[in-house]
Structures are given as structure tokens and as C-alpha cells.
PDB file of C-alpha atoms in Angstrom:
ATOM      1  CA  UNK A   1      18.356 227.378  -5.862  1.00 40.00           C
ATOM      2  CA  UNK A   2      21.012 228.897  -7.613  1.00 44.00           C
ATOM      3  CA  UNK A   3      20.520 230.594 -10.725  1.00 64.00           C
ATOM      4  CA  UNK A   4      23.122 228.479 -12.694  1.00 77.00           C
ATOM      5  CA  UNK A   5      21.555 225.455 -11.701  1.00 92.00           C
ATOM      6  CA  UNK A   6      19.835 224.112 -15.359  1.00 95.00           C
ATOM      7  CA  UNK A   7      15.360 225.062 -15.075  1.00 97.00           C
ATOM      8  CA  UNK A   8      13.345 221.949 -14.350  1.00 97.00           C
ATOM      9  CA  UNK A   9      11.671 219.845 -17.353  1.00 97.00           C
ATOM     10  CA  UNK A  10       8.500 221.578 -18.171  1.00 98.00           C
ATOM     11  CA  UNK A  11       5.216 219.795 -19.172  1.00 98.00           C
ATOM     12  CA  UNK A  12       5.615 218.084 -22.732  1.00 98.00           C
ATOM     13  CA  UNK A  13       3.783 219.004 -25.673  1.00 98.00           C
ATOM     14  CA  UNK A  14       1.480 216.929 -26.903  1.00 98.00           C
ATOM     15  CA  UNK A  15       2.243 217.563 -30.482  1.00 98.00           C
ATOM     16  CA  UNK A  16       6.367 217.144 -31.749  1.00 98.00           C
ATOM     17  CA  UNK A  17       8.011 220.551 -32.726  1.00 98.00           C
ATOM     18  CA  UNK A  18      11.910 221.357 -33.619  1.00 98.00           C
ATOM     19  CA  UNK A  19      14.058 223.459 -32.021  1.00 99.00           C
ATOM     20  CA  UNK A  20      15.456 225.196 -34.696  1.00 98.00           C
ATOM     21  CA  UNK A  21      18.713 226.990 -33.490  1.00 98.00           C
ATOM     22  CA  UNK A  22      21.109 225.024 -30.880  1.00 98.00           C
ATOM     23  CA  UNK A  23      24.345 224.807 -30.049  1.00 98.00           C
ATOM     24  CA  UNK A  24      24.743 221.398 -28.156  1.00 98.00           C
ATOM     25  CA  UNK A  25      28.609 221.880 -28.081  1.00 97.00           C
ATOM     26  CA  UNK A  26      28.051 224.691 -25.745  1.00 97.00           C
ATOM     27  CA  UNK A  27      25.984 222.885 -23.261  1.00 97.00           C
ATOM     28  CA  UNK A  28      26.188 220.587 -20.349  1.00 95.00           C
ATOM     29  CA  UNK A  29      26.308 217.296 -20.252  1.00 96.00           C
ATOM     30  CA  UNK A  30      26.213 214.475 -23.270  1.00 98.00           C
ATOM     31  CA  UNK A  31      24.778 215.238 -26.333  1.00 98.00           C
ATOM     32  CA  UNK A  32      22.686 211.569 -25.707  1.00 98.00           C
ATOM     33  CA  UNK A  33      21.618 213.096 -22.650  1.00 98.00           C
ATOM     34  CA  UNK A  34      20.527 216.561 -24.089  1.00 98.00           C
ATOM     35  CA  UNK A  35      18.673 214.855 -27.393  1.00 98.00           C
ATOM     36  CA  UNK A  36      16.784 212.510 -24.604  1.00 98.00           C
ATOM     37  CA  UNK A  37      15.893 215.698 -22.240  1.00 98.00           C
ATOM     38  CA  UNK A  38      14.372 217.500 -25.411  1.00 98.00           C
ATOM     39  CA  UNK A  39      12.513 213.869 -26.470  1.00 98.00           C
ATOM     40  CA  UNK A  40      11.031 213.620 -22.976  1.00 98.00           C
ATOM     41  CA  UNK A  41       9.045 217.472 -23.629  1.00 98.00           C
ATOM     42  CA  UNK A  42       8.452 216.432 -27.184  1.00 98.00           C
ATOM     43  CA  UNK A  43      11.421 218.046 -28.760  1.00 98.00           C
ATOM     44  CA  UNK A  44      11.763 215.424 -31.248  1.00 98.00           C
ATOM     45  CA  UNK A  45      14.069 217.616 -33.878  1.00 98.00           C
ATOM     46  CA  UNK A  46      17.058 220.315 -33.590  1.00 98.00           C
ATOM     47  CA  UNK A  47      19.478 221.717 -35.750  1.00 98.00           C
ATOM     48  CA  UNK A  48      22.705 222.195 -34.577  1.00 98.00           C
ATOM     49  CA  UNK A  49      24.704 224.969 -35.760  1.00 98.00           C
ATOM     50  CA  UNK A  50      28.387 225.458 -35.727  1.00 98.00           C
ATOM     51  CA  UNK A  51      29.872 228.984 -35.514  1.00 98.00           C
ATOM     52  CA  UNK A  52      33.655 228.193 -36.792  1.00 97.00           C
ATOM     53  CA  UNK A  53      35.193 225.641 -38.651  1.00 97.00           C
ATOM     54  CA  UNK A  54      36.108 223.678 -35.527  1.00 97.00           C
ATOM     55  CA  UNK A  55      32.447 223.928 -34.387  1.00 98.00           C
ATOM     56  CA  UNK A  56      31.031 223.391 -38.313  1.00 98.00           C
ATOM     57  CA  UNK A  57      32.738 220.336 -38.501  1.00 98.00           C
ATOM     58  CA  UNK A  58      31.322 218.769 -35.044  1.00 98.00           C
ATOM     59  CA  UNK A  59      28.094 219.919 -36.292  1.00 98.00           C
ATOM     60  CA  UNK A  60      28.267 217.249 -39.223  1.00 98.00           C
ATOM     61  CA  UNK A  61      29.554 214.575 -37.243  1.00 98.00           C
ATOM     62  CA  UNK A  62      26.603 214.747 -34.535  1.00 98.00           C
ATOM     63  CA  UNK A  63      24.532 214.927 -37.436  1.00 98.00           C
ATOM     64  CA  UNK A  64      25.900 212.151 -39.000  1.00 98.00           C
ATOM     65  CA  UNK A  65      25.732 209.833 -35.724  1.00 98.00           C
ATOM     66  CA  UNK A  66      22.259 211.547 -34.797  1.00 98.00           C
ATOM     67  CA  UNK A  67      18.620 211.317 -36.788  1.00 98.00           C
ATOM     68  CA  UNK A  68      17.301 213.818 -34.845  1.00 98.00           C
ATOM     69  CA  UNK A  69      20.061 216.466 -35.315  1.00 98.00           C
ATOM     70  CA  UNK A  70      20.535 218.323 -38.399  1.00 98.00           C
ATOM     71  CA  UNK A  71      23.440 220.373 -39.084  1.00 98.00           C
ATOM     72  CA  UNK A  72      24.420 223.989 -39.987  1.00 99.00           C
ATOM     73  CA  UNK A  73      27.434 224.755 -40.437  1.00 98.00           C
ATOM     74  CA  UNK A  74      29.007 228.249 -41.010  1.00 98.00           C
ATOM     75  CA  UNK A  75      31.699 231.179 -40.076  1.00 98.00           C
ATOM     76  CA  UNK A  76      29.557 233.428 -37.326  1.00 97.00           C
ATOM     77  CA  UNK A  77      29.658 236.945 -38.609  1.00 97.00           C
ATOM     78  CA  UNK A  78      32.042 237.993 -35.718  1.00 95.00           C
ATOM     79  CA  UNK A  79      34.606 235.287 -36.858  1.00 96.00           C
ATOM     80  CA  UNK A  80      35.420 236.206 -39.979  1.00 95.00           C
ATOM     81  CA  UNK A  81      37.218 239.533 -38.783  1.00 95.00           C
ATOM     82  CA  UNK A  82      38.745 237.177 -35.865  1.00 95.00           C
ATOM     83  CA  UNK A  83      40.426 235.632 -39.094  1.00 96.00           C
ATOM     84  CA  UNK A  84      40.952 238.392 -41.314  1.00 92.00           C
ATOM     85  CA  UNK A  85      42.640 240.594 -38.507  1.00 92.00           C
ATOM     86  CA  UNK A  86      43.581 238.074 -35.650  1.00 86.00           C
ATOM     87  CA  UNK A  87      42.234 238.074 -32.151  1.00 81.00           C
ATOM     88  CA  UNK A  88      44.816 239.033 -29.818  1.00 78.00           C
ATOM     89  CA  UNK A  89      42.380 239.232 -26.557  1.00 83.00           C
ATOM     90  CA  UNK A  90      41.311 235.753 -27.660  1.00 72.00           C
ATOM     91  CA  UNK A  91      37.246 236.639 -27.337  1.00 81.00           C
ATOM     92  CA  UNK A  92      36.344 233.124 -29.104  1.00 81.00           C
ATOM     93  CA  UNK A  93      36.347 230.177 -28.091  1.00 82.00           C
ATOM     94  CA  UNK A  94      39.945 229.163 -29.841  1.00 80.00           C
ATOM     95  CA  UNK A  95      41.770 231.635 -28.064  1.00 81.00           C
ATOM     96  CA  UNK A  96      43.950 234.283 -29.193  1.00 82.00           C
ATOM     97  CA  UNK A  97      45.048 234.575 -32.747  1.00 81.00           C
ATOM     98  CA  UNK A  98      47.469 236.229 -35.114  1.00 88.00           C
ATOM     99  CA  UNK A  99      45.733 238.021 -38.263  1.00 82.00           C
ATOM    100  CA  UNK A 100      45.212 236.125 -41.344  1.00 87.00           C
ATOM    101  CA  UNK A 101      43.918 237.876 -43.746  1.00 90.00           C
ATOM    102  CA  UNK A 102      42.504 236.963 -46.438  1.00 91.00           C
ATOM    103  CA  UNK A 103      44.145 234.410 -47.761  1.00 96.00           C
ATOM    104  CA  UNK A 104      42.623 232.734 -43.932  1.00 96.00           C
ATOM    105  CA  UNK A 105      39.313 233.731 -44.880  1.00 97.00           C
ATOM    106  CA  UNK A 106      38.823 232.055 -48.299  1.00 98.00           C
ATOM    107  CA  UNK A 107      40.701 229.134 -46.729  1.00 98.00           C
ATOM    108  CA  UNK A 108      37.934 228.792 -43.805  1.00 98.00           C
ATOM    109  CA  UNK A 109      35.227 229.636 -45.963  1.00 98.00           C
ATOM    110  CA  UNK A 110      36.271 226.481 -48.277  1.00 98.00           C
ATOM    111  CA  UNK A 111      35.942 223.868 -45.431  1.00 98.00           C
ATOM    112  CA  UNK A 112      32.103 225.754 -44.687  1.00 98.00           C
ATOM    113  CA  UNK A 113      31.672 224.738 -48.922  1.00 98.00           C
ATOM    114  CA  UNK A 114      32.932 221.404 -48.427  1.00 98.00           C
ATOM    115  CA  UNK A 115      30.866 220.425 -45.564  1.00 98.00           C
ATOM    116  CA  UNK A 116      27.948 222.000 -47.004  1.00 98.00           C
ATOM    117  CA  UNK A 117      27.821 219.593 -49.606  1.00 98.00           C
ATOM    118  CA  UNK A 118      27.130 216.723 -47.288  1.00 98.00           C
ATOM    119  CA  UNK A 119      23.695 215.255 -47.061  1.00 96.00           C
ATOM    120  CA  UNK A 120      23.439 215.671 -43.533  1.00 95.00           C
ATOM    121  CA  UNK A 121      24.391 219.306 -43.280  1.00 98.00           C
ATOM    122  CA  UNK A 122      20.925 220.817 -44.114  1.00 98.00           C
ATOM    123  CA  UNK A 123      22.107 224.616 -44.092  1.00 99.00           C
ATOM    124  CA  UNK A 124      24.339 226.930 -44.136  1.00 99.00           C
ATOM    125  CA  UNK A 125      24.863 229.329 -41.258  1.00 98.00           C
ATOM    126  CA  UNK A 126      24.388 231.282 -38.985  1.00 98.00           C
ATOM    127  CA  UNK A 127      26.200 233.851 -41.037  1.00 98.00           C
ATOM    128  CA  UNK A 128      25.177 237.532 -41.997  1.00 98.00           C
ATOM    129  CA  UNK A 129      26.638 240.928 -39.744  1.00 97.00           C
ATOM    130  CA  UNK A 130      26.547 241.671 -36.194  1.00 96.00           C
ATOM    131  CA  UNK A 131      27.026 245.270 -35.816  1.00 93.00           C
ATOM    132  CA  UNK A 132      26.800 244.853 -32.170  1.00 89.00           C
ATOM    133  CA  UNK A 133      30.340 243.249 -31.202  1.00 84.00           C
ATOM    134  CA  UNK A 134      32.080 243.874 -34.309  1.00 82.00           C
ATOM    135  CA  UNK A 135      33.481 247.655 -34.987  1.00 80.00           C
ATOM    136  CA  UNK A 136      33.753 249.547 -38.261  1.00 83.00           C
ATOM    137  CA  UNK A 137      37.030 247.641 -38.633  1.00 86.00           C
ATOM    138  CA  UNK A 138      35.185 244.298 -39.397  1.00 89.00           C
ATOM    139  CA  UNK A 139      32.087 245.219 -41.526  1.00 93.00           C
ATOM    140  CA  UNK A 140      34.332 244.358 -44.396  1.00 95.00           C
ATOM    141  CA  UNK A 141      35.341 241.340 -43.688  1.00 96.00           C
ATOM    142  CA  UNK A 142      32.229 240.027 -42.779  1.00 97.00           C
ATOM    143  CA  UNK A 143      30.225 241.388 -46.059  1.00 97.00           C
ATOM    144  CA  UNK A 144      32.659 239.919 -47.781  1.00 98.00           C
ATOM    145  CA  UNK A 145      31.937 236.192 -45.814  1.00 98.00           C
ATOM    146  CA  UNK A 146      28.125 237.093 -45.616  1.00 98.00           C
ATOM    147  CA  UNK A 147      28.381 236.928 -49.562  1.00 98.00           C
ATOM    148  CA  UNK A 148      30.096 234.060 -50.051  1.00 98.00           C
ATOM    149  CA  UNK A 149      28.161 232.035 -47.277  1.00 98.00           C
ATOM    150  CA  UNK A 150      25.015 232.914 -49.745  1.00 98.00           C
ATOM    151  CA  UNK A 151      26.283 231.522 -52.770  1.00 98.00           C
ATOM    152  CA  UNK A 152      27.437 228.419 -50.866  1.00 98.00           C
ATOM    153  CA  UNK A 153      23.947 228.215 -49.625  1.00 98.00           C
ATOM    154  CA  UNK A 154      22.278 228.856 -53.381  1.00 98.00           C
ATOM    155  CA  UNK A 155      25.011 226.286 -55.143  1.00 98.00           C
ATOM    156  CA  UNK A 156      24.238 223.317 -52.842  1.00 98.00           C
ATOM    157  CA  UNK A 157      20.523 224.077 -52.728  1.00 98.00           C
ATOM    158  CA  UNK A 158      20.440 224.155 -48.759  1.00 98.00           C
ATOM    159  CA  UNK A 159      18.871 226.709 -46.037  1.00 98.00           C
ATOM    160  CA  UNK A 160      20.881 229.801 -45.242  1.00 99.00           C
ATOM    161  CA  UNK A 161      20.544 230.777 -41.570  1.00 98.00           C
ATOM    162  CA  UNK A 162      21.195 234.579 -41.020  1.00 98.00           C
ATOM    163  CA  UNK A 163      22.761 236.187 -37.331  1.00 98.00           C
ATOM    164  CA  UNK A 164      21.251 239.648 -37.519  1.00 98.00           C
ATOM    165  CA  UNK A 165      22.063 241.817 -34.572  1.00 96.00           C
ATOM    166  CA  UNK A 166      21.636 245.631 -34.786  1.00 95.00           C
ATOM    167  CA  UNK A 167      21.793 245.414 -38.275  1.00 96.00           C
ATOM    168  CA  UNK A 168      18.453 244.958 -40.010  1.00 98.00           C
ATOM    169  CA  UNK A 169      19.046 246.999 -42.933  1.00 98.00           C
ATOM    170  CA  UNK A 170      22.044 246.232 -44.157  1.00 97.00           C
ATOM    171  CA  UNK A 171      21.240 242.612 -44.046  1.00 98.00           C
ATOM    172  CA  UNK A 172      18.248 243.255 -46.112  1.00 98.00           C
ATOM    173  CA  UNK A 173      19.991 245.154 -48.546  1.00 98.00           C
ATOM    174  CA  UNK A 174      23.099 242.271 -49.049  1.00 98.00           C
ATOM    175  CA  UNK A 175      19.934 239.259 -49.378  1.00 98.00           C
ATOM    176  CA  UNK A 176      18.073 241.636 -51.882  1.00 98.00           C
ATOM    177  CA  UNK A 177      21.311 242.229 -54.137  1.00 98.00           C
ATOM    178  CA  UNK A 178      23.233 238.902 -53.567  1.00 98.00           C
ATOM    179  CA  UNK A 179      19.581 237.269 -54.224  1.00 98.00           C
ATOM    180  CA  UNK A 180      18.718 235.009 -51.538  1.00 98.00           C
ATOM    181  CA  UNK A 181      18.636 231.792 -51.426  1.00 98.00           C
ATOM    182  CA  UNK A 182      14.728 229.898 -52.232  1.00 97.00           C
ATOM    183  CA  UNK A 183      15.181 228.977 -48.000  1.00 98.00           C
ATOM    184  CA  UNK A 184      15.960 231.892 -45.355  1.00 98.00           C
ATOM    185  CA  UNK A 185      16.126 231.970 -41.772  1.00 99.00           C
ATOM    186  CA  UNK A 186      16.172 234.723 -39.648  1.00 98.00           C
ATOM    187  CA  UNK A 187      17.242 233.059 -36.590  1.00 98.00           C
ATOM    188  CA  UNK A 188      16.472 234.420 -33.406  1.00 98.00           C
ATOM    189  CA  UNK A 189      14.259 237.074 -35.234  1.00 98.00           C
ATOM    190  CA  UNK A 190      15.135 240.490 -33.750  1.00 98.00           C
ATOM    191  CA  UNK A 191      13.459 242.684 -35.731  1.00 98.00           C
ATOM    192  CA  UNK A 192       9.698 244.796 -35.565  1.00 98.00           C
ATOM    193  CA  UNK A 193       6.554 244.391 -37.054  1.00 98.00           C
ATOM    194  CA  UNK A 194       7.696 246.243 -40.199  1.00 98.00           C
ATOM    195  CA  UNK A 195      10.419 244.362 -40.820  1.00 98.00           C
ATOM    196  CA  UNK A 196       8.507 240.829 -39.882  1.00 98.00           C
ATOM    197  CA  UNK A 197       6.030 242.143 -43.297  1.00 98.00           C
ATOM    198  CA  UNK A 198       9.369 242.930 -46.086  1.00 98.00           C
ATOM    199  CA  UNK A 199      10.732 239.542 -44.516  1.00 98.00           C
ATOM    200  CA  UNK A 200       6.820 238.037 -45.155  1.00 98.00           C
ATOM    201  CA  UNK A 201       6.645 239.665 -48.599  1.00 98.00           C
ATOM    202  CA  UNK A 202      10.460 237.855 -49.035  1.00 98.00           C
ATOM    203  CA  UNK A 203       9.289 234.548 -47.847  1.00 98.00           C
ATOM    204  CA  UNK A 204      12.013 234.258 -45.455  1.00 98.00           C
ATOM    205  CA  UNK A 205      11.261 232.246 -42.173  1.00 99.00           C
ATOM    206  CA  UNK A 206      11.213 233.840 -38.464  1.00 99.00           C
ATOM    207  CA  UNK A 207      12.498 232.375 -35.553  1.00 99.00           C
ATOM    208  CA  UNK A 208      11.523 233.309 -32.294  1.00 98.00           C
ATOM    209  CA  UNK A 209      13.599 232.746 -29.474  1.00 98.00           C
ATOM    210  CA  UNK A 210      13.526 232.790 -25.564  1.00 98.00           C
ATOM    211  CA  UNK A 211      13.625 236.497 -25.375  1.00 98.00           C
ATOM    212  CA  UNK A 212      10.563 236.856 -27.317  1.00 98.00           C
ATOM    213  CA  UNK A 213       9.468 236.475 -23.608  1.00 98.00           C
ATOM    214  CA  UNK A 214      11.409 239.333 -22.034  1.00 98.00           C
ATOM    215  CA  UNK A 215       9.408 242.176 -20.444  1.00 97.00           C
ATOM    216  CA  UNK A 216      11.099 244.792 -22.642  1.00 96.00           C
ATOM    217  CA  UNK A 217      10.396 242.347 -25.905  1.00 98.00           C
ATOM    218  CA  UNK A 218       7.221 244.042 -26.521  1.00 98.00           C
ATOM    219  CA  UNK A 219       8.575 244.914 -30.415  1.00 98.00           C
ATOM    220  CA  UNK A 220       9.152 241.116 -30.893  1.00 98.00           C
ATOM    221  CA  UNK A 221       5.768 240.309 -29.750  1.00 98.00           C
ATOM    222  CA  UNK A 222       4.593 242.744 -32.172  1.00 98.00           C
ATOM    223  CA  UNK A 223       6.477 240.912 -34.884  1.00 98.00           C
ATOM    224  CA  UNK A 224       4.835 237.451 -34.242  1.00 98.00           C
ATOM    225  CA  UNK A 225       1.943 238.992 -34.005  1.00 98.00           C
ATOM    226  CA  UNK A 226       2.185 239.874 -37.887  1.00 98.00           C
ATOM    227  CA  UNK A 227       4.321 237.195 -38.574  1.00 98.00           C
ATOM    228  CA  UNK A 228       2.321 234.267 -41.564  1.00 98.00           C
ATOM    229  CA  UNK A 229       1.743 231.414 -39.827  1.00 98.00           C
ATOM    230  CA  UNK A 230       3.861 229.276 -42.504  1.00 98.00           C
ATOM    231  CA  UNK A 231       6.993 231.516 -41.707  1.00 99.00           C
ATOM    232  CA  UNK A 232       7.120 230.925 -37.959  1.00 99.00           C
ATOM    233  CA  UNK A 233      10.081 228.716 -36.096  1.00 99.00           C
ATOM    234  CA  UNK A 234      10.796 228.425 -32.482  1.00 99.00           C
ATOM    235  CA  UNK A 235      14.545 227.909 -31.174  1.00 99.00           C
ATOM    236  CA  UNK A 236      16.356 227.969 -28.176  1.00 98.00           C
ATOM    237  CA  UNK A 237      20.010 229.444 -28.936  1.00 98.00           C
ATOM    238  CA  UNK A 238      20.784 227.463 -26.320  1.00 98.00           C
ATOM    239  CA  UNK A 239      22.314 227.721 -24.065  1.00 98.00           C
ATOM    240  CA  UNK A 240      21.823 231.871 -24.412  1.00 97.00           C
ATOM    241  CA  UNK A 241      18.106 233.250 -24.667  1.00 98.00           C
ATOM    242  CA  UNK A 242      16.464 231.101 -21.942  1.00 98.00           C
ATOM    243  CA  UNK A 243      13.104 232.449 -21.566  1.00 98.00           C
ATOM    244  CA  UNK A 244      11.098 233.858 -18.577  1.00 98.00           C
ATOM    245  CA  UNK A 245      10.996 232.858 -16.058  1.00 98.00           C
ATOM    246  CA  UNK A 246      14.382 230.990 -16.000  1.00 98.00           C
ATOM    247  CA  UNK A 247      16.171 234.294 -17.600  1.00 97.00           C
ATOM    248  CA  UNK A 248      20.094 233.603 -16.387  1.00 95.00           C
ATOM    249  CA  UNK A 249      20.212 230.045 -16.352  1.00 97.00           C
ATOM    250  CA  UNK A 250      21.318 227.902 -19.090  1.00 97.00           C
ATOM    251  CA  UNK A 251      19.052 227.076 -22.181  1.00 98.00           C
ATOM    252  CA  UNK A 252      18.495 223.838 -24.020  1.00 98.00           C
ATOM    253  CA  UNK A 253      16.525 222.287 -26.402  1.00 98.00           C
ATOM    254  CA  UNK A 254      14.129 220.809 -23.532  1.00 98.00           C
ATOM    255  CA  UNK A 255      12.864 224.560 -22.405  1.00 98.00           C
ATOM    256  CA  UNK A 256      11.091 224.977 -26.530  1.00 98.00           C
ATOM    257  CA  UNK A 257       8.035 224.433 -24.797  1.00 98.00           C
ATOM    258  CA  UNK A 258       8.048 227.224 -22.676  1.00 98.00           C
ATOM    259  CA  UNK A 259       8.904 229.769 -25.355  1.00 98.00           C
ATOM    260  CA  UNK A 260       6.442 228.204 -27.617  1.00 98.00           C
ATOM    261  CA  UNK A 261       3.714 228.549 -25.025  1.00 98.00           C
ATOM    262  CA  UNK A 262       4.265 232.032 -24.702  1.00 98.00           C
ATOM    263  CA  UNK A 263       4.302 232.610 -28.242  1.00 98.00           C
ATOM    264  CA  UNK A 264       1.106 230.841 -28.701  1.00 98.00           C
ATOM    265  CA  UNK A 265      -0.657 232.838 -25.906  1.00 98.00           C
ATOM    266  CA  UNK A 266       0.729 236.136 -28.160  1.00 98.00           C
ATOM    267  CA  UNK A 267      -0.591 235.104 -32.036  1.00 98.00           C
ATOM    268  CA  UNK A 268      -4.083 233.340 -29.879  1.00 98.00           C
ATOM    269  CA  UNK A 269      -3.999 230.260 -30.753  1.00 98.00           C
ATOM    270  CA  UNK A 270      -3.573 227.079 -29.233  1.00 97.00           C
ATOM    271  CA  UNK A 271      -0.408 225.446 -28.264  1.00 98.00           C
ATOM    272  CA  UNK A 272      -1.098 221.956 -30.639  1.00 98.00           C
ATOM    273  CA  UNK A 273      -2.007 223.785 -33.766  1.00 98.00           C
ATOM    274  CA  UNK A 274       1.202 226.367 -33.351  1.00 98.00           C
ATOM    275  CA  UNK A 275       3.470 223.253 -32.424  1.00 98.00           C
ATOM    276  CA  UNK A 276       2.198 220.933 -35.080  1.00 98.00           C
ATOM    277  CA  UNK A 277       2.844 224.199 -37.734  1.00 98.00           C
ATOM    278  CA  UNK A 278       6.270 224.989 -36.129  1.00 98.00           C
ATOM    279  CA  UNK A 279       6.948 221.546 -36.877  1.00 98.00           C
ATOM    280  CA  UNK A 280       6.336 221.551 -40.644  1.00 98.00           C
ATOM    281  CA  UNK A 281       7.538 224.769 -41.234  1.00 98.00           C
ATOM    282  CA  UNK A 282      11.130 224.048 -39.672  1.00 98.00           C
ATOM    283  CA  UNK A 283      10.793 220.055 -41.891  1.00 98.00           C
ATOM    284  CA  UNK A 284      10.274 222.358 -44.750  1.00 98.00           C
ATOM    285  CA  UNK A 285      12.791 225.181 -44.130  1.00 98.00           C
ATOM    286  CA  UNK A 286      15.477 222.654 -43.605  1.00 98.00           C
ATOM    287  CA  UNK A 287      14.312 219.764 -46.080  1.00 98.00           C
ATOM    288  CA  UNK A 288      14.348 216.923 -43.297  1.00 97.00           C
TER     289      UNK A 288
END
């Protein structure tokens, strides 16, 4: 079998859980048939989470025509430089760009405000800094939107989903000074044990993805391990992060069981009572 070809459905749960982190837009196939794939495992929830304007906006719509979809919506970390200073190699998704600066920024950053005041966008993100992809040249640019996505977050009273990616401390610092809002998500949780106890002490949710199940993902383990049960979400960040042992092929919502399995077998406890506290904890986080 080829390792593009999409992993086979895996047993259902017997309890409903969320996938908290998607992005449907980047998948195969329909978004009816994706929602029914995930239904069929007893994936009953997702929130879908745009990454640009374009993608913010399609997040409210599917929302809007979906129940079980809840929407994010957000500038990802690595596209506010895009805006600020162009994208010539056209790395995204929209191709190459000419620089915008700022005036582009606060533009962009209104249409994530405006759509973040709709009922069925329940957060706003993912948004904080990815020191991985983005050079010294861009740390600017996305403080500056990592800021502003937090008080768009605090003024409409929704969830504010951070993108943390070699960068632990300096996200820290910005939620501790900007104040963060009364719901955080640290999606795809990256971080160690220590960090999994300040973000405990914060209150801020953890969300454990399919790499959490990754032979060298022994630190993440460690995390969960610590992690309060009331803080604890499972995603897919599909279609990246698929977890062992379908590593290289694409992700979706249906695989949550797998990764939740896994994570259960790490905190000890049994696959019902994690799903059925995964479940509340992501209704609560994102106030559906």
C-alpha cells in the first residue's frame, strides 16, 4: 500500500470526544464526507481553524452550514510577516506576494475581529510565534499580530488558540504581560513537563496531537503525564501529525481515536473515562 494512501477507519470509541484542531480545507475529499468518517469512530465534534483570512473566512461558513464544526479563525504566526514583508517565493498557500506592511496587517487583522464576533466562530486562532520557519526578520511582525489576536480574543469573550513552535518562552512571557484571555489553548502542545505545570498553574488547556506518539516524543509523554485531567484536549492537525503507526500519510479527524488511545495507555487510565473528559473539556474550552 502506498504510504499516501489515507490509514483505514480504526475501531470507534464508545464514548463521543472532539477533535480539537483541524483543518478540513486541507484535506481530501468533501467536508460531508470527512464530518461522516469522524461520526462513524465517534468523532462527533471538531473545530476548524483557518490560518489566513481566505481560510478564516471558510472556517465560518462551514461552521455556519455545520453543527458539528466550530470555527477558529485567525492570521497563523508565519502569515503575518508574509503580509508585512511580502512573500516573493510564494511559501503559502496564496502564492507569491508583494510586501504590505503594515497598513496590510491591521487591514487583515480587522476581517480576523469581524469574524470573531460571529456566534459561530468560537475562537480565535491559531496565532502566537513560530520561531521555527520565521527568521529574526519576522518576530516583529508577528508580536505585534500575536497581541492584537489576544485582545480580539479577550473583547469578544472567545477561546484564543496559540501555534507555539520552538518558542515556549517567549510565548509565555507575551500571555503573562498582554494577560490572557479566561480560555487558552495550547494547540498541539509541544512543550515538557515543566512547562505542562506554569501552563497548569495558568489554567491554559493542552492539546495533544498525533506526534505525542512518535518514538522520539518521550518529552511530550512526560507532559501528559503531568498534565490536570481538566486541561487535556486531543486534535489531529490534520492532515499533518498523523500518529504511529500511519506516520506519512494524511491525518483527519477519523484517526482521534488512535492518538487518544495512546494517550490513555500514557496518563493509565481507560480510554471511556479520558474520551468522555476530552469531551467536556474541549465543550468547555470552546463554549459549544
Amino acid at each position: 500500500m502506498s504510504r499516501t494512501d489515507a490509514p483505514p477507519l480504526p475501531e470507534p470509541l464508545r464514548v463521543p470526544v472532539a477533535d480539537s484542531h483541524t483543518h478540513l480545507d486541507m484535506q481530501d475529499g468533501t467536508v460531508e464526507e470527512g464530518l461522516a468518517r469522524a461520526a462513524a469512530v465517534n468523532v462527533t465534534a471538531v473545530v476548524q481553524v483557518g490560518c489566513d483570512v481566505k481560510g478564516s473566512h471558510w472556517a465560518a461558513e462551514t461552521a455556519a452550514a455545520h453543527p458539528s464544526v466550530h470555527a477558529s479563525v485567525a492570521l497563523h504566526p508565519n502569515e503575518a510577516p508574509r503580509i508585512v514583508h511580502g512573500d516573493p517565493e510564494g511559501t503559502s498557500r496564496q502564492g507569491a506576494r508583494e510586501p504590505g506592511g503594515r497598513a496590510a496587517l491591521d487591514e487583515a487583522l480587522a476581517e480576523i475581529d469581524a469574524l470573531a464576533a460571529l456566534d459561530h466562530v468560537r475562537a480565535v486562532g491559531e496565532t502566537g510565534l513560530d520561531h521555527f520557519r520565521t527568521g529574526p526578520e519576522g518576530v516583529a511582525a508577528q508580536e505585534e499580530s500575536f497581541r492584537a489576536h489576544i485582545e480580539i480574543a479577550k473583547r469578544h469573550g472567545k477561546a484564543l488558540v496559540i501555534h507555539d513552535r520552538d518558542a515556549h518562552a517567549d510565548v509565555l512571557r507575551i500571555l503573562a504581560d498582554a494577560g490572557a484571555p479566561e480560555r487558552t489553548v495550547f494547540h498541539c502542545y509541544s512543550g515538557d513537563a515543566d512547562m505542562a505545570r506554569i501552563c497548569a498553574a495558568a489554567g491554559y488547556f493542552m492539546s495533544f496531537a498525533g506526534n505525542v506518539t512518535f518514538k522520539n516524543a518521550q518529552p511530550l509523554r512526560d507532559a501528559l503525564a503531568v498534565a490536570p485531567a481538566e486541561l487535556v484536549l486531543v486534535e489531529t492537525d490534520a492532515p499533518f501529525l498523523t500518529p504511529a503507526p500511519y506516520r506519512g500519510r494524511p491525518n483527519a479527524p477519523y484517526l482521534i481515536p488512535v492518538t487518544l488511545r495512546a494517550m490513555a495507555e500514557v496518563r493509565g487510565t481507560d480510554e471511556d473515562t479520558l474520551a468522555a473528559a476530552v469531551y467536556d473539556n474541549t465543550a468547555r474550552a470552546f463554549d459549544f
